[in-house]
Coordinates of C-alpha atoms and ligand atoms in Angstrom, one line a residue:
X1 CA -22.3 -12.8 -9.1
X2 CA -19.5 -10.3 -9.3
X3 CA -18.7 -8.9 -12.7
X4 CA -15.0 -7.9 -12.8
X5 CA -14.3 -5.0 -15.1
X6 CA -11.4 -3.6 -17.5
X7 CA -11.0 0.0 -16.0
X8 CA -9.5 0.8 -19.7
X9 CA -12.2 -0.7 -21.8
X10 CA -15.2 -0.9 -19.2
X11 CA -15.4 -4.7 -21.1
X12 CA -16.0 -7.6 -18.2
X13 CA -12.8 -9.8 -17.5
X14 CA -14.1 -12.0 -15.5
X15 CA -17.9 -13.5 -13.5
X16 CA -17.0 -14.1 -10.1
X17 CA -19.3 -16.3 -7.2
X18 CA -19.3 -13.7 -4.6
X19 CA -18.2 -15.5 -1.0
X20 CA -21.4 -14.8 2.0
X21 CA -20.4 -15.0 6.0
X22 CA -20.7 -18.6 5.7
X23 CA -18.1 -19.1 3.2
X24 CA -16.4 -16.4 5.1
X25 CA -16.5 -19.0 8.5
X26 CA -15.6 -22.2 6.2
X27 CA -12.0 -20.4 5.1
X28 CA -11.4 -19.4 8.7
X29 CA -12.1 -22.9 9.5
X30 CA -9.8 -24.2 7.2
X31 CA -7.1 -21.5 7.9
X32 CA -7.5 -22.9 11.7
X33 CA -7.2 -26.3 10.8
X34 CA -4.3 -25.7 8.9
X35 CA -2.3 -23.7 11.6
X36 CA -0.8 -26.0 13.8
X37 CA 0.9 -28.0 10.7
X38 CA 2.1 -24.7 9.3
X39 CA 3.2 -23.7 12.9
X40 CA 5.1 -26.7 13.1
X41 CA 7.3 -26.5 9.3
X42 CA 10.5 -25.9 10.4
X43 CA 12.5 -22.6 9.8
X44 CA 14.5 -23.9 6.5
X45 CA 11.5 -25.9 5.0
X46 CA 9.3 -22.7 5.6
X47 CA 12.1 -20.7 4.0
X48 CA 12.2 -23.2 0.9
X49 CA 8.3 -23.2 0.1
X50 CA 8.6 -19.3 0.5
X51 CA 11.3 -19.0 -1.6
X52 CA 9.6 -21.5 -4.1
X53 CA 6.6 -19.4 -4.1
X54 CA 8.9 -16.1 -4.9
X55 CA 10.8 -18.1 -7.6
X56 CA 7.0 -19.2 -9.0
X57 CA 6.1 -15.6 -9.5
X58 CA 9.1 -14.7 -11.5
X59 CA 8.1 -17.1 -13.5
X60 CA 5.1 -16.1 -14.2
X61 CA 6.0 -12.5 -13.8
X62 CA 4.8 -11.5 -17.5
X63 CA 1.2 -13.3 -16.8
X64 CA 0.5 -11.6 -13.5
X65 CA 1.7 -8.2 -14.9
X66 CA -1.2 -9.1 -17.7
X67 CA -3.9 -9.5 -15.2
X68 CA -3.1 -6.9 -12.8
X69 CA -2.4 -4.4 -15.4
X70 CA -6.3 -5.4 -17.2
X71 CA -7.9 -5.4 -13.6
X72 CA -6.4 -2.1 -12.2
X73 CA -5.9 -0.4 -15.7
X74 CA -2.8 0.3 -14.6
X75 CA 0.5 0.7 -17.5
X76 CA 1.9 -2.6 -18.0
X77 CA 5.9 -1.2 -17.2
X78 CA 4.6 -0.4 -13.6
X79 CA 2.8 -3.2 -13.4
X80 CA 5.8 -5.4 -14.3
X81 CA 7.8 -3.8 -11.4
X82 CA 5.3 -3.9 -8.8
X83 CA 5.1 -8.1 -9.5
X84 CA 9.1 -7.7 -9.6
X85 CA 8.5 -6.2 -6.1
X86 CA 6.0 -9.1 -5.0
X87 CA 8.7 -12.0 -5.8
X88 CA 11.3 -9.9 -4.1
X89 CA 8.7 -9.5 -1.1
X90 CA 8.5 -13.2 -0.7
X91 CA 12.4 -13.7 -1.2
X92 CA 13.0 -11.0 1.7
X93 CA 10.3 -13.4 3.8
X94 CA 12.2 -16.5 3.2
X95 CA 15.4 -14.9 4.2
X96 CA 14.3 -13.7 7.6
X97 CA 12.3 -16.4 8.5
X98 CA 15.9 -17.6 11.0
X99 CA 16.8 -14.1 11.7
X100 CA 13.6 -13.2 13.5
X101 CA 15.3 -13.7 16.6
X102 CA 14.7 -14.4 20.4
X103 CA 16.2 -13.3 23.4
X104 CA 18.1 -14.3 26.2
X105 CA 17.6 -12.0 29.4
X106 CA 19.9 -11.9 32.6
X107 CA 17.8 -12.8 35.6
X108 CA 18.0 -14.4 38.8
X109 CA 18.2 -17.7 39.4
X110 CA 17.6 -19.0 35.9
X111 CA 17.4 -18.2 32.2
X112 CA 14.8 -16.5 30.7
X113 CA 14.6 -16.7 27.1
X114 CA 11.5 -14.8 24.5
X115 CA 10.4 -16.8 21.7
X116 CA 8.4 -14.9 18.7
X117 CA 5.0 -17.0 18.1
X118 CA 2.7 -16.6 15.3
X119 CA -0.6 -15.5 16.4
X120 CA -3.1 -18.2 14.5
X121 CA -5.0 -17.1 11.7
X122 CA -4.7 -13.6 10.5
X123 CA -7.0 -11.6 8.0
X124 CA -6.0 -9.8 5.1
X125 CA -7.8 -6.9 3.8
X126 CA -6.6 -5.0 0.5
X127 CA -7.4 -2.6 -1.9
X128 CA -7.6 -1.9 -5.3
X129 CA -4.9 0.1 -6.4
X130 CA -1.8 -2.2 -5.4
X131 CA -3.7 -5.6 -5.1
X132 CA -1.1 -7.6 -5.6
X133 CA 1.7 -5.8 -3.5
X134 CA -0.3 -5.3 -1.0
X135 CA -1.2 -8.8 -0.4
X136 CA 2.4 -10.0 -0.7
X137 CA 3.4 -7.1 1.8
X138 CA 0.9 -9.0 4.2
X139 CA 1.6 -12.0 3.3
X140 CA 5.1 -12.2 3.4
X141 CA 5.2 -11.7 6.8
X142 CA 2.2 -13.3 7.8
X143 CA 3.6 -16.6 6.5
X144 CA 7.2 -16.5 7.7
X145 CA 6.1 -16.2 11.3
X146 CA 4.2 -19.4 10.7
X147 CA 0.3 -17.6 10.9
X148 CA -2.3 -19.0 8.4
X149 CA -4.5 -16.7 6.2
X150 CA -7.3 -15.2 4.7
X151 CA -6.7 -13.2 2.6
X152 CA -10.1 -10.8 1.1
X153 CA -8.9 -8.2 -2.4
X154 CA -11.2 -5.4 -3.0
X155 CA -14.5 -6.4 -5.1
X156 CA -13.2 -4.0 -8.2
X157 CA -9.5 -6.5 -8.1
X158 CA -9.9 -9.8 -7.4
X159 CA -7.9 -11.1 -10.2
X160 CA -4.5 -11.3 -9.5
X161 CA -5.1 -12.7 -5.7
X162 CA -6.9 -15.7 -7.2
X163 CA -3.9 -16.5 -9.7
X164 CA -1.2 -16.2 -6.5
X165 CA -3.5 -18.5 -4.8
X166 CA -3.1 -21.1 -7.0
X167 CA 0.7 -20.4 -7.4
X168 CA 0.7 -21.1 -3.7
X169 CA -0.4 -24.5 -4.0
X170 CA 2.1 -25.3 -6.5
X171 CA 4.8 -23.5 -4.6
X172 CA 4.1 -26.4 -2.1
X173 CA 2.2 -24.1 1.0
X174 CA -0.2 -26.9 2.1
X175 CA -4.0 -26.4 1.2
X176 CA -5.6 -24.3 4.0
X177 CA -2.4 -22.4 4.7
X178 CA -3.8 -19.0 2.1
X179 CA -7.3 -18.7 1.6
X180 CA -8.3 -16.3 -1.0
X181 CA -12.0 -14.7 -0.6
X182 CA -13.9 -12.8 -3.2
X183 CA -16.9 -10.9 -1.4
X184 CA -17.7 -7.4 -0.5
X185 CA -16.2 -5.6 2.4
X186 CA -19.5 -5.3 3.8
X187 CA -19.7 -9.1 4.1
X188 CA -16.3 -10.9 4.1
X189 CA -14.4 -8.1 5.8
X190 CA -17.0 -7.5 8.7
X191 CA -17.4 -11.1 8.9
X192 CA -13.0 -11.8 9.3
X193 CA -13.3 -8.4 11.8
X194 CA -15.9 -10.0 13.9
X195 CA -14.7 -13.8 13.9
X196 CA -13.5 -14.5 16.9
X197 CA -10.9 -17.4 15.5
X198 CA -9.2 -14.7 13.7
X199 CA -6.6 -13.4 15.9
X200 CA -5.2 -10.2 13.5
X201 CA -6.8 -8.0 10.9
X202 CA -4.3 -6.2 8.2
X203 CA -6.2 -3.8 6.7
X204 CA -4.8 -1.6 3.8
X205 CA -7.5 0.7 2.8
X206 CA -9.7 4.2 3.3
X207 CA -9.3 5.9 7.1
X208 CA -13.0 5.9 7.2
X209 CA -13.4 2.1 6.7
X210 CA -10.3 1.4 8.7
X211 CA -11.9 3.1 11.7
X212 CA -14.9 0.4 11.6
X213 CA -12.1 -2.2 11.6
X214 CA -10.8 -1.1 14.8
X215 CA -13.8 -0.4 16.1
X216 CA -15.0 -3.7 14.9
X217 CA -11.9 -5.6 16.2
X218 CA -12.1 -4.1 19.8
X219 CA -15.3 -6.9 20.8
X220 CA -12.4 -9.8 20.2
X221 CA -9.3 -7.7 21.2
X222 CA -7.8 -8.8 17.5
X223 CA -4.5 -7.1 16.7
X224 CA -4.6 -4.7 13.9
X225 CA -2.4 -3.3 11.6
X226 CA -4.1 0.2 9.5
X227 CA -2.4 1.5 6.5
X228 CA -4.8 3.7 5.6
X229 CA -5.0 7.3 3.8
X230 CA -2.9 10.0 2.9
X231 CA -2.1 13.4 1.8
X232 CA 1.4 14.0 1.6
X233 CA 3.4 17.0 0.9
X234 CA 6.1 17.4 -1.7
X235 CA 8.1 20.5 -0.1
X236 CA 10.1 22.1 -2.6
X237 CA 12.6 24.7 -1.4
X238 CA 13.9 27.5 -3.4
X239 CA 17.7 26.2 -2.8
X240 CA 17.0 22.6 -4.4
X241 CA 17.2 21.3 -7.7
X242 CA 14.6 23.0 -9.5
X243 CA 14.7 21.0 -12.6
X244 CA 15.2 17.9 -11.2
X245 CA 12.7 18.2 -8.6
X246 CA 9.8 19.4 -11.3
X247 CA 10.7 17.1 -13.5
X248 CA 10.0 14.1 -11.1
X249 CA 7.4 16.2 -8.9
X250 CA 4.2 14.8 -11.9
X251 CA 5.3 10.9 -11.3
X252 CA 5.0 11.0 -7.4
X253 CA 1.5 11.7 -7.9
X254 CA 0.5 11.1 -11.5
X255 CA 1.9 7.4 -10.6
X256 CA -0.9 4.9 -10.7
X257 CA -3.3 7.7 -11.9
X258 CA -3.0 9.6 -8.3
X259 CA -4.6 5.9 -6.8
X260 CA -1.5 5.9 -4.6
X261 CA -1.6 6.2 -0.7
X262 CA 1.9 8.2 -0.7
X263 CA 0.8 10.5 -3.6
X264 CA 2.6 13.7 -3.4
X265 CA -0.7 15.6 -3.9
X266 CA 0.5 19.2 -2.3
X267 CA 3.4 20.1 -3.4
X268 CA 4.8 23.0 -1.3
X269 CA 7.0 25.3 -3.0
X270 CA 8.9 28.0 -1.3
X271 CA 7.6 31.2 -2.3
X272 CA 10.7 33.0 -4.1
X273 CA 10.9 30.1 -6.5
X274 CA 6.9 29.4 -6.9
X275 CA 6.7 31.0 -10.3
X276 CA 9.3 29.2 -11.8
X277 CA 8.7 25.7 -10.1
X278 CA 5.1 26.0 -11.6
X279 CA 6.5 26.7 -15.2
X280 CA 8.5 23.4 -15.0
X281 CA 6.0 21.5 -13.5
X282 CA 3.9 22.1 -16.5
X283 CA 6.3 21.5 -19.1
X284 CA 6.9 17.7 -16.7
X285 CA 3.4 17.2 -16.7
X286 CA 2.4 18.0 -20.2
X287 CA 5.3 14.8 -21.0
X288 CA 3.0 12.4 -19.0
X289 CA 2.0 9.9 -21.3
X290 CA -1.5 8.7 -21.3
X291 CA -3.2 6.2 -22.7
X292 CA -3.8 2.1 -23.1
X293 CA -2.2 0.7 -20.1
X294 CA -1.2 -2.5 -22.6
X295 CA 1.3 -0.1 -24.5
X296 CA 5.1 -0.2 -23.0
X297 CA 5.5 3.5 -23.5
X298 CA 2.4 4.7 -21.2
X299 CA 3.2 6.3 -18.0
X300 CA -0.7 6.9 -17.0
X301 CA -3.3 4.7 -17.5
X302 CA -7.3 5.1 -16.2
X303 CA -9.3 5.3 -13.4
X304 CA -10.4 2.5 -11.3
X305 CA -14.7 3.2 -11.6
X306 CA -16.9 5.5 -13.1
X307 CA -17.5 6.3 -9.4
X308 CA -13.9 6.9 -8.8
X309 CA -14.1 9.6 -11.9
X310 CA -17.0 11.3 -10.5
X311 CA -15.3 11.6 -6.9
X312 CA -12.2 12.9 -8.7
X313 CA -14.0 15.5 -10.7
X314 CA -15.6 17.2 -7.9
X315 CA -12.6 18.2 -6.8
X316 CA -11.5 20.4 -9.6
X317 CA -13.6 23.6 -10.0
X318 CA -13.4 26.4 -12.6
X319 CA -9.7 26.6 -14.7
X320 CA -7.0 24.8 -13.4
X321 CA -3.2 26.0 -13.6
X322 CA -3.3 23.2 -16.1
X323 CA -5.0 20.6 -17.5
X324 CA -3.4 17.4 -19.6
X325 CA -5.2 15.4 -22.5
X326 CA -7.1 12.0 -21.7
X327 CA -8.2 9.4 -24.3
X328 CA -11.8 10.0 -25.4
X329 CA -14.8 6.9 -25.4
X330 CA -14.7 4.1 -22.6
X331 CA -12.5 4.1 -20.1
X332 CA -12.5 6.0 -16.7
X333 CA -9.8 8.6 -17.9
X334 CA -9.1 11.6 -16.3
X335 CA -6.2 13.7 -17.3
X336 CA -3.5 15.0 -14.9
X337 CA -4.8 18.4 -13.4
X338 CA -2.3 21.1 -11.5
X339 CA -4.7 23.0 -9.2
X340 CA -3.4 26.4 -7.2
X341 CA -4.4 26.0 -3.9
X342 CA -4.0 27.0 -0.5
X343 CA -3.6 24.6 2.6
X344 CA -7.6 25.5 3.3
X345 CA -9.0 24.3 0.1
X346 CA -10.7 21.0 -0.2
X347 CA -8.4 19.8 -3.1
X348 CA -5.7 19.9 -0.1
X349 CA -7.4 18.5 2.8
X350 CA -8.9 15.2 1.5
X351 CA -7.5 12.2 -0.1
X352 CA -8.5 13.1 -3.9
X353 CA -7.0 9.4 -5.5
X354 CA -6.8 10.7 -8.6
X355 CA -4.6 12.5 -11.1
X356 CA -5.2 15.8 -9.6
X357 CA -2.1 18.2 -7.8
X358 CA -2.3 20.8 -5.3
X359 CA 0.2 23.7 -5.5
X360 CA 0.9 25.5 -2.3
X361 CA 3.4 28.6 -2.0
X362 CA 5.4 28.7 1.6
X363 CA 7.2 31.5 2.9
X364 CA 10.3 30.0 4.9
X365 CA 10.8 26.4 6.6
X366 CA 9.0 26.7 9.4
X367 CA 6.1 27.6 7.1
X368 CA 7.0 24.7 5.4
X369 CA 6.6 22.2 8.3
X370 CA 3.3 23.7 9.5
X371 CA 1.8 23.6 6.2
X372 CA 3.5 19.8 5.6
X373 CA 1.6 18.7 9.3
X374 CA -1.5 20.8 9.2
X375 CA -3.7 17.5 8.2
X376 CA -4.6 14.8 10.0
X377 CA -2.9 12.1 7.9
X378 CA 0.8 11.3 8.3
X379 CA 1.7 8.5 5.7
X380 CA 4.8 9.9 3.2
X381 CA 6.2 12.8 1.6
X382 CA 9.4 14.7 0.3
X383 CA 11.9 17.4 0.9
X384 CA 13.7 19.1 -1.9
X385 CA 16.6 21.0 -1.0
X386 CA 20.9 21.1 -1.1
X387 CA 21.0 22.0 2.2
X388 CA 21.8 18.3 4.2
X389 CA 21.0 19.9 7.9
X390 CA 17.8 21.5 6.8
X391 CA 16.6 18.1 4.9
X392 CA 17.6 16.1 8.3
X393 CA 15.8 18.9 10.3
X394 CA 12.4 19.1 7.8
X395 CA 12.5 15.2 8.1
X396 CA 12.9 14.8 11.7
X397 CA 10.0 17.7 12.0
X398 CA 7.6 16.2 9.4
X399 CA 4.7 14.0 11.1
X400 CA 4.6 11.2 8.6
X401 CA 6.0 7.7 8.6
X402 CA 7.6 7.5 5.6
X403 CA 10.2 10.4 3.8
X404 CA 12.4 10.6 1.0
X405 CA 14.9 13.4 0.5
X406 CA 15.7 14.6 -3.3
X407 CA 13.4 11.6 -4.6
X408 CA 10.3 10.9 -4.2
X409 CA 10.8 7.1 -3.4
X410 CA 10.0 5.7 -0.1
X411 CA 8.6 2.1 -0.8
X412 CA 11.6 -0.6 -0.1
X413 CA 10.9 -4.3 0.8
X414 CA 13.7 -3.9 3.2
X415 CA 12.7 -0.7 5.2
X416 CA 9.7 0.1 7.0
X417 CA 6.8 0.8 5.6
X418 CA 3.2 2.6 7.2
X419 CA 1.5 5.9 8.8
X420 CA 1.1 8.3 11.8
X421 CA -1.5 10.2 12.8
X422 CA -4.6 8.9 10.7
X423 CA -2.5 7.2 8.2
X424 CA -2.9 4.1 10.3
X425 CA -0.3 2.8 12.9
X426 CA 2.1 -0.7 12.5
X427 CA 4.5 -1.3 10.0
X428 CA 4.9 -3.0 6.7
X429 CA 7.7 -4.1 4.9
X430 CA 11.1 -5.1 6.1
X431 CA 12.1 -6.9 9.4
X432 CA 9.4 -4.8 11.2
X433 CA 6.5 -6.2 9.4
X434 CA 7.1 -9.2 11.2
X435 CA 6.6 -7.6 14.4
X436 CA 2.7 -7.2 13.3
X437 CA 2.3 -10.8 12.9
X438 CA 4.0 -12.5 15.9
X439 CA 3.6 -12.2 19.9
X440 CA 6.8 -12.0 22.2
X441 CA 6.1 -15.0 24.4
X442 CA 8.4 -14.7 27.6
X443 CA 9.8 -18.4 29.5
X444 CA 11.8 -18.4 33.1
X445 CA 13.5 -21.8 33.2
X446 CA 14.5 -21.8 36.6
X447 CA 18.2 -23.6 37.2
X448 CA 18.0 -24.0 41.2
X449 CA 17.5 -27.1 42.5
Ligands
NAD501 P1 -11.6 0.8 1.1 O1 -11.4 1.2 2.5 O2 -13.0 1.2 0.5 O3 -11.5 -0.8 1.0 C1 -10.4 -1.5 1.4 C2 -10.7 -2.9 1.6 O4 -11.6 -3.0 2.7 C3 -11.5 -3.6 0.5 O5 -11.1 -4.9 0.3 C4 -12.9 -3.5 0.9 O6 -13.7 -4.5 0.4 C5 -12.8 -3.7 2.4 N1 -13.9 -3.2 3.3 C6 -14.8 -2.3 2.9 N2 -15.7 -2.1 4.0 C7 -15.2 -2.9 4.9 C8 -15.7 -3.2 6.3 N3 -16.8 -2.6 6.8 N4 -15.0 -4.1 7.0 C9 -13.9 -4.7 6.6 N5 -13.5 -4.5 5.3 C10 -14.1 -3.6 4.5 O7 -10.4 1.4 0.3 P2 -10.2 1.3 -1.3 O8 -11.2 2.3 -1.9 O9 -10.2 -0.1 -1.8 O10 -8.7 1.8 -1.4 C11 -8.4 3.2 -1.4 C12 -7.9 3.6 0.0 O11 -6.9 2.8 0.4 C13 -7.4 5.0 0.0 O12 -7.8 5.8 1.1 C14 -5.9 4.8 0.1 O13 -5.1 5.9 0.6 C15 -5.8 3.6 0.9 N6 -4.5 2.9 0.7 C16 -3.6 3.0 1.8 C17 -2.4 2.4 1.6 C18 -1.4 2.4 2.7 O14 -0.5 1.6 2.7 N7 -1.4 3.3 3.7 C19 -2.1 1.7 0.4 C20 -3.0 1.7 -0.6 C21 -4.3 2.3 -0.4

């Protein structure tokens, strides 16, 4: 049995049957069986159930926020907007389920046309910090081009998966057509890696564990999609908007307790405004508020584990630059930490996913982009600066899929989402996620004779 625990109360929510490999082979039976009907739904009557299933999670908007917000211990205001983001998700799906276009290409002696075909049954793998949005982000596309799924959240965040899963049978999705499994990664997921009826594996999760997956996935030739770690840079120049870019500079990686793939976790700041950055970005940090994720006003809620604490502790050694206040007794809190650093240190080479910041001086902009691409992840980041050429030309130079410029928001339904380097490869989100989970098939029809 799997007990499933309140991150902010360490009290049990829920006592889950954990699934083995054979339960893992039953879903990906059923998800088989239930292709070539869900193949077959045509584009509008897909698009209706889709939008159905959107419409059914608005609905129950406030119920899901509940659970994911208890599950993750995550604030219930961001957890309302991340299932505001799910529904929207789905909507985006059902709208570009008849725009995901062929082609028609000149040839010889006949028409050739490309047709987009799902690929069968696809697994899902998620993990704990976005459970919810992370499935839909999969999902979404997954179902639009017709592909049936199973779909396996991380052990710690089961939850919310198992309420959409019923919402999809009352959405009207035919049985079969979403399989939710709760098992260990160890189990379910090598199991869905190694099946040889499961055509694609999208994996959201650690680099380390995504590198068994495509290992794992190379015996069968399965497509995969990696959306895996980061450590992104928030370069500050001295000619930006100080004030604005401190006060925002805490949220892009406080957000989600630092448990956020696109965290900000080094800021750069150029040198000859370093002193005075660092002033403001304490006063924004010190106005984090921390506390019971249930409460409207908290910004910051706990850790996932007691393991996840420990990890996150190591990295912070002797005084910090600053340290924030935490709620005492149970609960896996940890307060936001602003850590001096230099590109060298541990604090800013690995993924930390936790509250904890790395400031990082810079001496001009090509400083700036070395420091921003000496790593070997490439998943988000930001530029701070007035100047519009040197933004586009910081961007452009950046190795990372994902940028924002004077904000530190990169996540849209309609634009692409994912990594370079070992962030992953593939894309979520928008009209390129469905390019993950369909295969160009290419006809000739020949017209002689
Ligand atoms: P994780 O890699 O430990 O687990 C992710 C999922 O993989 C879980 O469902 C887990 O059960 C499963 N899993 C574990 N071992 C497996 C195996 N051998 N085969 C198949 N599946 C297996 O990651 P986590 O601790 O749940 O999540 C945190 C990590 O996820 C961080 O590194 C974070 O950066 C990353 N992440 C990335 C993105 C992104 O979009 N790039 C988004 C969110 C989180």
């Amino acid at each position: 049995m799997l007990t499933v625990i309140n991150p902010a109360t360490e009290e049990p929510l829920a006592e889950l049957e954990q699934a083995g490999v054979e339960e893992t082979d039953a879903a990906v039976a059923r998800a088989k069986e239930a292709f070539p009907a869900w193949k077959a739904v045509g584009p509008s009557d897909r698009a209706r159930l889709l939008r159905r299933l959107a419409t059914l999670v608005e609905e129950h908007g406030e119920e899901l926020a509940r659970i994911e917000s208890r599950n993750v211990g995550k604030p219930i205001s961001g957890a309302r907007a991340e299932v505001g983001m799910v529904a929207q998700v789905f909507h985006f799906y059902a709208g570009a389920i008849d725009k995901h276009y062929g082609e028609s290409i000149p040839v010889d002696g006949g028409v050739d046309v490309t047709f987009r075909e799902p690929l069968g049954v696809v697994g899902l793998i998620v993990p704990w910090n976005f459970p919810l949005n992370i499935s839909s982000w999969k999902l979404g596309p997954s179902l639009a081009c017709g592909n049936t799924v199973v779909l396996k959240p991380a052990e710690l965040t089961p939850m919310s998966a198992l309420r959409l899963a019923e919402l999809v049978l009352e959405a009207g999705i035919p049985e079969g057509v979403v399989n939710v499994l709760v098992g260990k990664g160890s189990v379910v997921g090598t199991r869905l890696v190694q099946h040889p009826d499961v055509a694609k594996i999208g994996f959201t999760g650690s680099t380390e564990v995504g590198r068994t997956v495509m290992g794992g996935a190379a015996a069968t030739i399965k497509r995969v999609t990696l959306e895996l770690g980061g450590k992104s840079a928030n370069v500050v120049f001295a000619d930006a908007d100080l004030e604005q870019a401190a006060a925002a500079a805490p949220y892009a990686v406080f957000d989600n307790a630092g448990q956020d793939c696109c965290a900000r976790s080094r800021i750069l700041v150029e040198r000859s405004a370093y002193d005075r950055f660092a002033e403001l970005l304490i006063e924004a940090t010190r106005g984090v508020k921390v506390g019971d994720p249930e409460d409207d006003a908290t910004e910051m809620g706990p850790l996932i584990s007691a393991a996840q604490r420990e990890t996150v502790s190591s990295f912070v050694e002797g005084d910090p630059l600053f340290r924030g206040v935490a709620p005492d007794g149970a609960g896996f809190w940890f307060p936001c930490t602003l850590v001096e650093a230099s590109n060298d240190d541990r604090i800013a080479r690995d993924e930390v996913f936790g509250p904890v910041a790395a400031l990082i001086p810079f001496a001009d902009e090509a400083d700036a982009i070395r420091l921003a691409n000496d790593t070997p992840y490439g998943l988000s980041g930001s530029i701070w600066t007035r100047n519009g050429a040197r933004a586009l030309r910081v961007a452009r130079a950046v190795e990372a899929g994902v940028l924002s410029v004077n904000s530190n928001s990169s996540v849209r339904v309609s634009t692409p989402f994912g990594g370079m380097k070992q962030s992953g490869f593939g894309r979520e989100l928008g009209m390129h996620a469905l390019e993950g989970y369909s295969e160009v098939k290419n006809v000739f029809l020949s017209t002689e004779g």
